[in-house]
XYZ file of C-alpha atoms in Angstrom:
728
model
C -43.298 -12.449 -47.921
C -40.091 -11.850 -49.933
C -38.792 -15.254 -48.895
C -42.012 -16.907 -50.034
C -41.883 -15.171 -53.404
C -38.269 -16.226 -53.877
C -39.170 -19.811 -52.951
C -42.033 -19.836 -55.444
C -39.900 -18.452 -58.279
C -37.036 -20.894 -57.668
C -39.440 -23.785 -57.250
C -41.308 -22.925 -60.439
C -38.050 -22.783 -62.403
C -36.920 -26.111 -60.976
C -40.271 -27.695 -61.772
C -40.267 -26.420 -65.337
C -36.732 -27.654 -65.912
C -37.498 -31.083 -64.495
C -40.687 -31.330 -66.512
C -38.865 -30.450 -69.713
C -36.329 -33.153 -68.977
C -39.073 -35.695 -68.426
C -41.091 -35.141 -71.552
C -40.656 -32.254 -73.922
C -44.189 -32.867 -75.205
C -45.903 -32.482 -71.842
C -48.556 -29.771 -71.896
C -48.890 -28.126 -68.491
C -52.136 -26.628 -67.188
C -52.281 -22.868 -66.656
C -50.948 -21.609 -63.322
C -53.657 -20.997 -60.748
C -53.588 -17.857 -58.608
C -55.640 -16.981 -55.534
C -58.110 -14.117 -55.565
C -58.601 -11.622 -52.784
C -61.983 -12.922 -51.673
C -60.482 -16.363 -51.040
C -57.814 -14.957 -48.728
C -60.489 -12.980 -46.878
C -62.749 -16.018 -46.560
C -59.849 -18.074 -45.193
C -59.019 -15.460 -42.534
C -62.661 -15.180 -41.457
C -63.019 -18.949 -41.241
C -59.846 -19.160 -39.138
C -61.222 -16.657 -36.626
C -64.460 -18.620 -36.266
C -62.660 -21.954 -35.934
C -60.285 -20.622 -33.272
C -63.155 -19.229 -31.199
C -66.129 -21.523 -31.593
C -64.984 -24.980 -32.678
C -65.641 -27.814 -30.219
C -61.931 -28.619 -30.372
C -60.641 -25.072 -30.805
C -56.970 -24.928 -31.760
C -54.687 -21.918 -32.321
C -53.387 -21.570 -35.855
C -49.787 -22.054 -34.770
C -46.789 -23.996 -36.093
C -48.112 -27.301 -34.758
C -51.449 -26.956 -36.542
C -49.680 -25.699 -39.681
C -47.674 -28.912 -39.777
C -50.895 -30.907 -39.580
C -52.413 -28.801 -42.361
C -49.350 -29.506 -44.499
C -49.668 -33.263 -44.012
C -53.414 -33.200 -44.646
C -52.948 -31.062 -47.758
C -50.454 -33.477 -49.284
C -52.726 -36.381 -48.399
C -55.678 -34.758 -50.133
C -53.609 -34.058 -53.253
C -51.642 -37.294 -53.506
C -52.982 -39.881 -51.062
C -51.782 -42.817 -53.183
C -48.266 -41.394 -53.695
C -48.664 -41.395 -57.463
C -47.567 -37.856 -58.336
C -44.974 -36.348 -55.998
C -41.500 -37.813 -55.528
C -39.570 -37.570 -52.281
C -37.511 -34.666 -53.625
C -40.720 -32.660 -54.059
C -41.742 -33.406 -50.488
C -38.333 -32.423 -49.155
C -38.506 -29.040 -50.879
C -42.097 -28.445 -49.824
C -41.344 -29.369 -46.216
C -39.449 -26.129 -45.713
C -42.812 -24.419 -45.283
C -44.708 -27.149 -43.414
C -44.975 -25.006 -40.266
C -45.899 -21.818 -42.108
C -49.123 -22.692 -43.891
C -51.064 -21.039 -41.102
C -49.339 -17.764 -41.955
C -50.831 -17.992 -45.421
C -54.247 -17.643 -43.811
C -53.471 -15.121 -41.104
C -51.530 -12.857 -43.495
C -54.067 -13.378 -46.287
C -51.309 -14.505 -48.630
C -52.165 -17.838 -50.274
C -49.231 -17.898 -52.700
C -47.468 -20.840 -51.009
C -50.460 -23.226 -50.819
C -51.297 -22.323 -54.422
C -47.698 -23.030 -55.460
C -48.061 -26.498 -53.918
C -51.301 -27.059 -55.811
C -49.716 -25.896 -59.066
C -46.867 -28.334 -58.528
C -49.427 -31.099 -58.004
C -51.050 -30.167 -61.329
C -47.668 -30.228 -63.087
C -46.758 -33.602 -61.646
C -50.159 -35.055 -62.527
C -49.801 -33.783 -66.094
C -46.345 -35.355 -66.337
C -47.553 -38.727 -65.030
C -50.486 -39.031 -67.419
C -48.418 -37.772 -70.334
C -45.850 -40.468 -69.532
C -48.629 -43.063 -69.290
C -49.669 -42.230 -72.843
C -46.118 -42.788 -74.122
C -46.141 -46.310 -72.657
C -49.054 -47.275 -74.881
C -46.805 -47.056 -77.938
C -44.484 -49.753 -76.587
C -46.910 -52.394 -75.342
C -46.125 -54.889 -72.569
C -44.762 -58.366 -71.987
C -47.392 -60.234 -69.986
C -45.295 -63.361 -69.555
C -43.114 -61.758 -66.893
C -43.787 -62.630 -63.265
C -44.376 -59.289 -61.614
C -47.148 -57.738 -59.548
C -48.821 -54.385 -58.995
C -49.626 -52.861 -55.608
C -52.885 -50.987 -56.140
C -53.443 -49.385 -52.713
C -50.523 -47.132 -51.778
C -51.873 -44.765 -49.139
C -49.602 -46.218 -46.453
C -46.547 -46.317 -48.673
C -43.777 -43.717 -48.887
C -43.310 -41.442 -51.861
C -41.068 -42.828 -54.610
C -37.513 -41.651 -54.016
C -36.640 -40.960 -57.647
C -38.238 -40.295 -61.006
C -37.084 -43.759 -62.062
C -39.090 -45.325 -59.210
C -42.097 -43.216 -60.140
C -41.888 -44.254 -63.764
C -41.696 -47.906 -62.755
C -44.787 -47.465 -60.610
C -46.680 -45.927 -63.521
C -45.432 -48.600 -65.907
C -47.062 -51.227 -63.719
C -50.208 -49.165 -63.320
C -50.658 -48.789 -67.073
C -49.771 -52.443 -67.592
C -52.521 -53.430 -65.171
C -55.024 -51.188 -66.980
C -54.036 -52.865 -70.255
C -54.244 -56.380 -68.821
C -57.741 -55.814 -67.420
C -58.984 -54.823 -70.860
C -57.092 -57.691 -72.495
C -58.689 -60.218 -70.149
C -62.083 -58.700 -70.975
C -61.518 -59.629 -74.617
C -60.396 -56.296 -76.063
C -57.907 -56.302 -78.961
C -54.621 -54.437 -78.569
C -55.633 -51.674 -80.978
C -58.848 -51.065 -79.076
C -56.989 -51.125 -75.765
C -54.597 -48.431 -76.935
C -57.508 -46.257 -78.065
C -59.403 -46.697 -74.785
C -56.429 -46.011 -72.528
C -55.063 -43.132 -74.594
C -58.462 -41.485 -74.421
C -58.715 -42.207 -70.682
C -55.374 -40.633 -69.861
C -56.048 -37.719 -72.195
C -59.347 -37.099 -70.390
C -57.472 -37.007 -67.098
C -55.143 -34.395 -68.570
C -58.095 -32.326 -69.747
C -59.725 -32.495 -66.299
C -56.502 -31.293 -64.721
C -56.421 -28.418 -67.190
C -59.957 -27.420 -66.190
C -59.140 -27.031 -62.491
C -59.791 -23.541 -61.148
C -58.691 -21.262 -58.365
C -61.694 -22.262 -56.263
C -60.710 -25.936 -56.552
C -57.262 -25.225 -55.151
C -58.685 -23.003 -52.424
C -61.347 -25.489 -51.326
C -58.794 -28.303 -51.216
C -56.453 -26.224 -49.080
C -59.197 -25.009 -46.748
C -60.434 -28.534 -46.187
C -56.886 -29.577 -45.354
C -57.010 -26.875 -42.674
C -60.442 -27.749 -41.294
C -59.877 -31.502 -41.311
C -56.498 -31.080 -39.622
C -58.487 -29.866 -36.627
C -61.157 -32.571 -36.698
C -62.432 -34.915 -39.431
C -65.968 -33.564 -39.828
C -65.280 -29.849 -40.088
C -65.333 -28.768 -43.727
C -65.188 -25.708 -45.930
C -67.567 -25.438 -48.890
C -67.206 -22.874 -51.631
C -70.355 -21.138 -52.910
C -71.131 -23.841 -55.483
C -70.477 -26.718 -53.080
C -72.626 -24.992 -50.460
C -75.476 -24.697 -52.971
C -75.206 -28.414 -53.787
C -75.306 -29.226 -50.057
C -78.473 -27.157 -49.634
C -80.052 -28.989 -52.585
C -79.218 -32.356 -51.024
C -80.913 -31.330 -47.769
C -84.109 -29.866 -49.215
C -84.289 -32.424 -52.064
C -85.253 -29.822 -54.620
C -83.694 -27.455 -57.132
C -84.734 -25.079 -59.904
C -83.834 -26.454 -63.313
C -85.046 -28.480 -66.270
C -85.453 -31.880 -64.600
C -82.616 -33.843 -66.166
C -79.800 -35.868 -64.640
C -76.641 -34.974 -66.541
C -73.290 -36.704 -66.955
C -70.025 -35.901 -68.706
C -69.327 -38.371 -71.506
C -66.617 -37.762 -74.105
C -66.530 -34.049 -73.242
C -70.274 -33.771 -73.843
C -72.820 -32.884 -71.179
C -75.138 -35.834 -71.746
C -78.694 -36.459 -70.546
C -78.582 -39.560 -68.377
C -82.099 -39.443 -67.020
C -85.264 -37.353 -67.406
C -87.148 -36.579 -64.213
C -90.837 -37.493 -64.652
C -92.985 -34.361 -64.651
C -90.019 -32.039 -65.186
C -89.782 -29.474 -68.015
C -87.345 -31.600 -70.034
C -89.579 -34.671 -69.890
C -92.850 -32.806 -70.504
C -91.424 -30.991 -73.513
C -91.096 -34.232 -75.471
C -88.089 -32.693 -77.227
C -85.320 -34.372 -75.245
C -84.360 -37.983 -74.656
C -81.687 -39.958 -72.834
C -78.347 -39.724 -74.628
C -78.947 -36.251 -76.065
C -75.930 -33.969 -75.688
C -76.124 -30.343 -74.583
C -73.441 -28.364 -76.410
C -74.659 -24.833 -75.750
C -76.747 -22.854 -73.249
C -78.371 -19.428 -73.549
C -80.396 -17.396 -71.077
C -83.784 -16.548 -72.565
C -85.155 -17.059 -76.075
C -82.876 -14.406 -77.550
C -79.882 -14.844 -75.267
C -76.329 -15.301 -76.515
C -75.503 -18.999 -76.871
C -72.512 -20.145 -74.821
C -70.617 -23.108 -76.287
C -70.225 -25.692 -73.492
C -68.476 -28.485 -75.396
C -65.522 -29.626 -73.288
C -66.730 -27.748 -70.218
C -66.715 -29.123 -66.723
C -70.067 -30.642 -65.880
C -70.647 -28.369 -62.882
C -70.048 -25.265 -65.014
C -72.622 -26.377 -67.578
C -75.107 -27.266 -64.845
C -74.672 -23.805 -63.310
C -75.742 -22.252 -66.625
C -78.761 -24.530 -66.953
C -80.038 -23.828 -63.441
C -81.635 -20.467 -62.758
C -84.636 -18.639 -61.371
C -88.093 -20.272 -61.338
C -90.186 -19.655 -64.477
C -87.208 -18.248 -66.404
C -86.342 -19.488 -69.899
C -83.239 -21.454 -70.791
C -82.349 -22.218 -74.407
C -80.361 -25.376 -75.114
C -78.297 -26.253 -78.185
C -78.733 -30.019 -78.405
C -76.904 -32.664 -80.435
C -79.354 -35.601 -80.592
C -78.280 -38.976 -79.225
C -78.420 -40.661 -82.625
C -76.476 -37.909 -84.428
C -72.756 -38.016 -85.133
C -70.339 -35.280 -84.005
C -71.166 -33.291 -87.160
C -74.883 -34.089 -87.017
C -77.706 -31.587 -87.121
C -78.330 -29.679 -83.887
C -81.676 -28.544 -82.540
C -82.675 -25.723 -80.233
C -84.847 -26.572 -77.239
C -86.470 -23.848 -75.146
C -87.550 -24.782 -71.608
C -89.045 -22.928 -68.667
C -87.219 -23.708 -65.438
C -89.309 -25.161 -62.621
C -88.739 -26.429 -59.091
C -87.709 -30.069 -59.382
C -88.282 -32.497 -56.526
C -85.510 -35.084 -56.135
C -87.989 -37.851 -55.391
C -85.457 -40.631 -56.002
C -83.520 -39.529 -52.925
C -86.568 -39.369 -50.640
C -87.751 -42.115 -48.278
C -89.373 -45.108 -49.983
C -91.443 -48.027 -48.739
C -92.071 -51.573 -49.875
C -93.687 -54.671 -48.396
C -91.838 -57.988 -48.095
C -93.657 -61.248 -47.358
C -92.268 -64.371 -45.677
C -93.771 -67.744 -44.892
C -93.778 -69.170 -41.376
C -95.367 -72.575 -41.719
C -98.849 -71.796 -42.982
C -98.703 -68.176 -41.806
C -97.672 -65.292 -44.051
C -95.807 -62.438 -42.359
C -95.716 -59.003 -43.957
C -92.814 -56.670 -43.174
C -92.858 -53.060 -44.296
C -89.427 -51.768 -45.321
C -88.693 -48.032 -45.338
C -85.416 -47.068 -47.013
C -83.991 -43.719 -45.926
C -80.769 -42.530 -47.561
C -80.388 -39.308 -45.522
C -82.056 -37.244 -42.796
C -83.022 -34.464 -45.175
C -84.821 -31.264 -44.248
C -85.557 -27.987 -46.021
C -84.030 -25.717 -43.360
C -85.059 -22.484 -45.070
C -88.582 -23.710 -45.724
C -89.020 -24.688 -42.100
C -87.721 -21.330 -40.852
C -90.054 -19.460 -43.189
C -93.033 -21.484 -42.008
C -93.662 -23.150 -45.367
C -96.493 -25.578 -44.708
C -95.295 -28.458 -46.865
C -91.510 -28.077 -46.473
C -89.529 -31.225 -47.279
C -88.759 -33.414 -44.271
C -87.559 -36.992 -43.811
C -89.806 -37.419 -40.761
C -92.893 -36.206 -42.607
C -92.216 -38.569 -45.486
C -91.644 -41.543 -43.164
C -94.836 -40.739 -41.214
C -96.787 -40.768 -44.472
C -95.210 -44.081 -45.492
C -96.064 -45.590 -42.102
C -99.708 -44.681 -42.651
C -99.569 -46.448 -46.010
C -97.932 -49.520 -44.486
C -100.579 -49.710 -41.764
C -103.227 -49.775 -44.489
C -101.269 -52.662 -46.008
C -101.624 -54.396 -42.606
C -97.918 -55.105 -42.154
C -96.861 -57.090 -39.088
C -93.542 -55.291 -38.570
C -91.537 -52.346 -39.891
C -87.854 -52.253 -40.847
C -86.055 -48.909 -41.246
C -83.138 -49.410 -43.666
C -80.396 -46.884 -42.825
C -77.521 -48.562 -44.634
C -75.120 -45.976 -46.064
C -77.206 -43.170 -44.584
C -74.507 -40.664 -43.649
C -76.808 -38.497 -41.536
C -78.198 -35.013 -42.010
C -80.462 -32.956 -39.788
C -80.255 -33.501 -36.023
C -83.827 -32.237 -35.681
C -84.996 -34.891 -38.136
C -83.203 -37.612 -36.159
C -85.039 -36.536 -33.004
C -88.427 -36.188 -34.682
C -88.079 -39.469 -36.566
C -87.371 -41.224 -33.269
C -90.544 -39.598 -31.959
C -92.574 -41.563 -34.502
C -91.762 -44.702 -32.511
C -91.596 -43.537 -28.872
C -94.147 -41.640 -26.762
C -92.319 -38.547 -25.555
C -88.912 -38.547 -23.903
C -85.240 -37.677 -24.433
C -83.602 -38.831 -27.666
C -80.024 -37.519 -27.561
C -77.765 -35.492 -25.306
C -75.310 -32.823 -26.459
C -72.202 -31.449 -24.786
C -70.777 -28.201 -26.137
C -67.224 -26.857 -25.946
C -67.927 -25.338 -22.525
C -68.968 -28.712 -21.139
C -72.641 -27.737 -20.900
C -75.026 -30.616 -21.504
C -78.431 -30.244 -23.126
C -81.051 -32.832 -24.003
C -83.005 -33.006 -27.249
C -86.371 -34.657 -26.652
C -89.437 -35.848 -28.488
C -92.248 -33.711 -27.112
C -95.152 -35.031 -29.164
C -97.555 -37.446 -27.520
C -98.367 -40.709 -29.260
C -96.552 -42.775 -31.864
C -96.995 -43.397 -35.575
C -96.099 -47.098 -35.239
C -96.263 -49.149 -32.047
C -95.677 -52.602 -33.535
C -92.455 -54.620 -33.885
C -89.604 -52.539 -35.270
C -86.146 -53.130 -36.696
C -83.321 -50.858 -37.860
C -80.812 -52.104 -40.445
C -77.399 -50.392 -40.350
C -73.897 -50.828 -41.732
C -70.530 -49.092 -41.477
C -71.840 -46.330 -43.738
C -74.616 -45.433 -41.270
C -73.376 -42.315 -39.502
C -74.294 -39.314 -37.367
C -78.087 -38.820 -37.403
C -78.491 -42.505 -38.337
C -76.550 -43.415 -35.212
C -78.613 -41.063 -33.050
C -81.803 -42.733 -34.256
C -80.499 -46.302 -33.998
C -78.988 -45.690 -30.551
C -82.219 -44.192 -29.196
C -84.318 -47.077 -30.551
C -81.864 -49.497 -28.925
C -81.694 -47.683 -25.577
C -85.479 -47.525 -25.320
C -85.700 -51.225 -26.129
C -88.067 -50.152 -28.863
C -86.667 -52.218 -31.716
C -83.978 -54.571 -32.973
C -80.749 -53.160 -34.393
C -79.449 -55.424 -37.157
C -76.326 -55.301 -39.349
C -72.734 -54.059 -38.999
C -71.403 -51.711 -36.308
C -72.042 -48.158 -37.523
C -69.529 -45.483 -38.556
C -68.802 -44.036 -35.119
C -69.423 -40.323 -35.750
C -70.602 -38.770 -32.504
C -70.208 -35.080 -33.289
C -72.628 -32.281 -34.143
C -71.968 -29.716 -36.885
C -73.540 -26.369 -37.659
C -73.526 -24.521 -40.981
C -72.076 -20.997 -40.971
C -72.619 -18.745 -43.989
C -69.431 -16.675 -44.164
C -71.022 -14.082 -46.438
C -73.370 -12.997 -43.655
C -70.457 -11.687 -41.623
C -69.468 -9.249 -44.363
C -72.926 -8.520 -45.777
C -71.996 -9.849 -49.210
C -75.067 -9.607 -51.423
C -73.869 -12.438 -53.668
C -72.284 -15.687 -52.427
C -68.508 -15.228 -52.442
C -67.006 -16.625 -49.256
C -68.807 -19.967 -49.035
C -69.860 -21.802 -45.893
C -68.207 -23.507 -42.964
C -69.555 -26.769 -41.592
C -68.116 -26.645 -38.078
C -68.205 -29.146 -35.234
C -69.714 -27.433 -32.206
C -70.736 -30.295 -29.920
C -70.514 -33.992 -29.201
C -73.664 -36.042 -28.866
C -74.295 -38.778 -26.341
C -76.823 -41.546 -26.082
C -79.555 -41.249 -23.508
C -77.828 -44.070 -21.613
C -74.789 -41.789 -21.207
C -72.502 -43.468 -23.716
C -71.480 -42.093 -27.081
C -71.344 -43.502 -30.572
C -68.021 -41.706 -31.091
C -65.372 -44.141 -32.397
C -67.330 -47.242 -31.334
C -70.536 -46.640 -33.256
C -73.784 -48.489 -32.534
C -73.323 -52.201 -31.931
C -76.175 -54.202 -33.501
C -78.229 -56.661 -31.471
C -77.811 -59.157 -34.301
C -74.538 -58.903 -36.209
C -74.194 -59.429 -39.940
C -70.887 -60.140 -41.732
C -68.708 -57.022 -41.600
C -67.480 -55.922 -45.000
C -65.739 -52.683 -44.145
C -62.248 -52.486 -42.722
C -62.397 -50.349 -39.562
C -58.772 -49.399 -40.104
C -59.605 -47.697 -43.409
C -63.250 -46.683 -43.093
C -65.150 -45.176 -40.195
C -64.368 -42.778 -37.374
C -61.645 -45.008 -35.972
C -59.704 -44.623 -39.241
C -59.050 -40.928 -38.490
C -55.940 -40.182 -36.452
C -57.417 -36.975 -35.009
C -60.928 -38.162 -34.137
C -62.384 -37.187 -30.775
C -62.054 -39.886 -28.089
C -64.876 -42.033 -26.755
C -66.447 -40.611 -23.611
C -69.351 -41.106 -21.249
C -71.651 -38.818 -19.280
C -74.563 -39.296 -16.918
C -77.584 -41.044 -18.394
C -80.682 -39.000 -19.168
C -83.925 -39.582 -17.316
C -85.924 -41.897 -19.555
C -88.316 -44.831 -19.287
C -87.594 -47.825 -21.577
C -90.409 -48.733 -23.928
C -89.596 -52.433 -23.827
C -86.994 -55.089 -23.070
C -85.657 -57.249 -25.889
C -83.082 -59.166 -23.857
C -85.216 -62.254 -23.484
C -86.121 -62.225 -27.174
C -82.624 -61.854 -28.628
C -81.264 -65.366 -27.884
C -84.275 -66.918 -29.605
C -83.979 -64.708 -32.680
C -80.225 -65.221 -32.855
C -80.656 -69.006 -32.788
C -83.257 -68.874 -35.563
C -81.046 -66.516 -37.593
C -77.954 -68.708 -37.311
C -79.872 -71.849 -38.226
C -81.386 -70.190 -41.285
C -78.194 -68.654 -42.717
C -76.389 -71.990 -42.437
C -78.872 -73.310 -45.001
C -79.063 -70.145 -47.081
C -76.754 -70.531 -50.090
C -76.970 -66.832 -50.900
C -75.819 -65.884 -47.426
C -73.018 -68.445 -47.589
C -71.885 -67.037 -50.932
C -71.856 -63.586 -49.416
C -69.678 -64.708 -46.520
C -67.328 -66.454 -48.921
C -67.031 -63.359 -51.109
C -66.359 -61.155 -48.111
C -63.612 -63.490 -46.908
C -62.039 -63.548 -50.383
C -62.220 -59.782 -50.689
C -60.627 -59.219 -47.292
C -57.838 -61.633 -48.179
C -57.203 -59.768 -51.445
C -57.260 -56.448 -49.594
C -54.622 -57.703 -47.165
C -52.444 -58.950 -50.034
C -52.798 -55.622 -51.825
C -51.187 -57.100 -54.946
C -52.382 -58.300 -58.326
C -50.330 -60.350 -60.732
C -49.314 -58.765 -64.032
C -48.715 -62.187 -65.563
C -51.450 -62.910 -68.084
C -51.574 -66.661 -67.468
C -51.829 -66.213 -63.705
C -54.563 -63.603 -64.036
C -56.484 -65.778 -66.490
C -56.372 -68.656 -64.051
C -57.727 -66.402 -61.323
C -60.445 -65.112 -63.631
C -61.411 -68.589 -64.806
C -61.710 -69.797 -61.222
C -63.942 -66.862 -60.373
C -66.090 -67.348 -63.464
C -66.483 -71.035 -62.691
C -67.723 -70.116 -59.248
C -70.153 -67.573 -60.679
C -71.399 -70.041 -63.281
C -72.052 -72.556 -60.525
C -74.070 -69.981 -58.624
C -76.003 -68.910 -61.698
C -77.093 -72.495 -62.287
C -79.364 -72.045 -59.296
C -82.687 -70.396 -60.049
C -82.424 -68.258 -56.931
C -78.965 -66.811 -57.382
C -77.296 -64.376 -55.004
C -75.183 -62.391 -57.412
C -75.502 -59.249 -55.383
C -73.011 -60.689 -52.912
C -70.277 -58.702 -54.649
C -72.222 -55.514 -53.971
C -71.991 -56.112 -50.252
C -68.442 -57.365 -50.575
C -67.023 -54.192 -51.986
C -69.422 -51.788 -50.332
C -69.851 -49.870 -53.572
C -72.501 -49.856 -56.277
C -74.383 -53.128 -56.618
C -73.104 -55.519 -59.239
C -75.060 -55.294 -62.506
C -76.579 -58.752 -62.145
C -76.024 -62.144 -63.699
C -73.418 -63.445 -66.095
C -70.877 -61.150 -67.645
C -72.133 -58.179 -65.651
C -70.196 -59.432 -62.644
C -66.974 -59.797 -64.594
C -64.405 -57.042 -64.851
C -64.676 -55.306 -68.212
C -61.687 -53.047 -67.498
C -63.715 -49.921 -68.278
C -64.517 -46.884 -66.195
C -68.099 -45.707 -65.801
C -67.829 -42.908 -68.370
C -66.300 -45.271 -70.929
C -69.261 -47.627 -71.173
C -72.108 -47.290 -73.621
C -74.809 -45.266 -71.867
C -77.646 -47.641 -72.780
C -75.684 -50.631 -71.490
C -74.764 -48.791 -68.295
C -78.373 -47.783 -67.618
C -79.618 -51.318 -68.304
C -77.041 -52.670 -65.879
C -78.190 -50.175 -63.251
C -81.757 -51.377 -63.674
C -80.700 -54.973 -63.133
C -78.604 -53.869 -60.175
C -81.542 -52.038 -58.645
C -83.712 -55.135 -58.869
C -81.037 -57.602 -57.757
C -81.608 -59.669 -54.649
C -80.442 -58.008 -51.451
C -79.211 -60.858 -49.268
C -78.796 -58.830 -46.077
C -82.118 -57.041 -46.397
C -83.877 -60.353 -46.958
C -82.348 -61.833 -43.827
C -83.250 -58.756 -41.771
C -86.859 -59.170 -42.947
C -86.788 -62.825 -41.883
C -85.507 -61.845 -38.442
C -88.414 -59.425 -37.961
C -90.790 -62.093 -39.215
C -89.349 -64.446 -36.591
C -89.962 -61.792 -33.950
C -93.624 -61.503 -34.910
C -94.032 -65.264 -34.709
C -92.309 -65.569 -31.337
C -94.319 -62.739 -29.781
C -97.588 -64.260 -30.943
C -96.761 -67.564 -29.275
C -95.236 -66.279 -26.028
C -97.469 -63.846 -24.146
C -95.007 -63.380 -21.286
C -92.177 -62.497 -23.614
C -94.472 -60.198 -25.564
C -95.366 -58.372 -22.372
C -91.686 -57.739 -21.639
C -90.928 -56.610 -25.174
C -93.882 -54.243 -25.143
C -95.123 -53.367 -21.644
C -98.903 -53.240 -21.556
C -99.195 -55.599 -24.535
C -102.250 -57.843 -24.580
C -101.074 -60.270 -27.216
C -102.703 -63.676 -26.792
C -101.004 -66.903 -27.956
C -102.464 -68.402 -31.134
């Protein structure tokens, strides 16, 4: 303990001296210190992890070293803050971070976090000084934008050179977007200043959660610690409801700004609030003391606005059309339970033409396997459930007389294991769905026990690299039963099962203090005996792969569990698609060769992968303009077609869809919170309605299946045993 204190004091003095030498004007954030409850929570979590984790590991020197590496990675993955000298000094304690937990003394990990804050403050302060000098864009130099695999800069001079190029690239992006130098300086100075303010708003719980997740993820990638607030947000995401005012909020220019009003919520029904209004104060009750929230972290303001059902919250609002010194208004609202309907399952019907025949495919989009755990345990009759929502949508689609159903699970990261099993049960008539093996090697089988199915017609499942966990359980079961076609990219490859542990229950804390532990307790296996771990689910019909398996997916983790195999479960296939697949694949390949949108997508993916491998952008203005002009010429050519496929970039980058046609696809150099809110929302609307090339092709594949089955009775009988389909 004395040695640690001495190390911290010496290190703090060295840091302060170095910082002063770098920039006398640098304003450092306040030093963060751990609180007793955090040390207690860490010790309790360690005991549970050592005893009950699927891959239980002692908290020894070896694991401490892994925690150290993971901690540094979480703080500075791109090697933009620490220099090698920092790492060398920190490395003296790389095998002792476990002691911080076992001895309930978090001073060393907090000292590391405080150093990170200091370095971050220094880097952004330095970035602001560069704006006064400007840049020479005629030089031939380049900027490496992805640095996770690089080493830390050896010296401060190297670090400054790295940041010079980073700021120069930020400037050049804005310059190419048509911004004048004066405007560029204002935008970037504000951007870097906002970063400094965010650093200054970091709290003890932020440092603690970061450190604890370094510990949990050093054991295995999907074990996580969540502080009380993060745990509450997780619960909200699973039950798709919260108690509040019914407004989606965002932080813009230090204001908590209304981004969206939830239809039917208190904020919308009041008629007193509109998009763009800024909440600058919150009080509890009509006569409560108003708390000024200007400059607050968004989550802190949200915590004040949320509360108990039917309670009153008073808001101090600066209207959207008012200036900073404009007239405020007070808005009193009664909190209600808000359903997050936008995140629930949704259905639509897509039509295709096959000669003179029209095929109708019902598409159900499911972004997560949500379930109100507490509501289910309490026996609430209408508790929120992904399976219940999908069953209702299937009934609606049957009334629409669809010929086939496609379940879109792209970017569905999973959720409730029970929901995965029950959702599978909507499409199979009783039987095993997934097998689990616990840490003791015991194997159990989770089965659908309900007779009958909600949909017995042709079925498809659309997946991508972002489809994980429960999505993989569902897709694998549908594939193993021969019940439907799996279309898309290979999935994430997460084959582990987690359970949520409320740490406060072990100490009878009346109020949430210790947070929750999401701990891996088992590995799941397909009913055919294989596992999705590492390898994921391989689609029957492959689409162009956007994601890089080396950087995204289970195989990108160096401590992921290995692939394994166990004995197959006892199950009876519902059909056999082997004879159908070659026909559908031939039709698919012939169609996409003629589909300009699909060809554009493949071209964009190839270009993006090439750029990702290069990992460099030119900082020469002429070279960048030539690149931009070539890209714009290509986009203009595409836009000349009436049926343009501008959403190709969405699939290319695997992020938010591109805003749509024209300039929306071009880099404006701005970050999301720097754009005009009205423009950003309009772009989102266009993005939402943009053509989805991969979804359209998946619909065509299912339409092909319907056509083939109607013209080949023998094949139909194999696909669906007992089928009595008669050729047209």
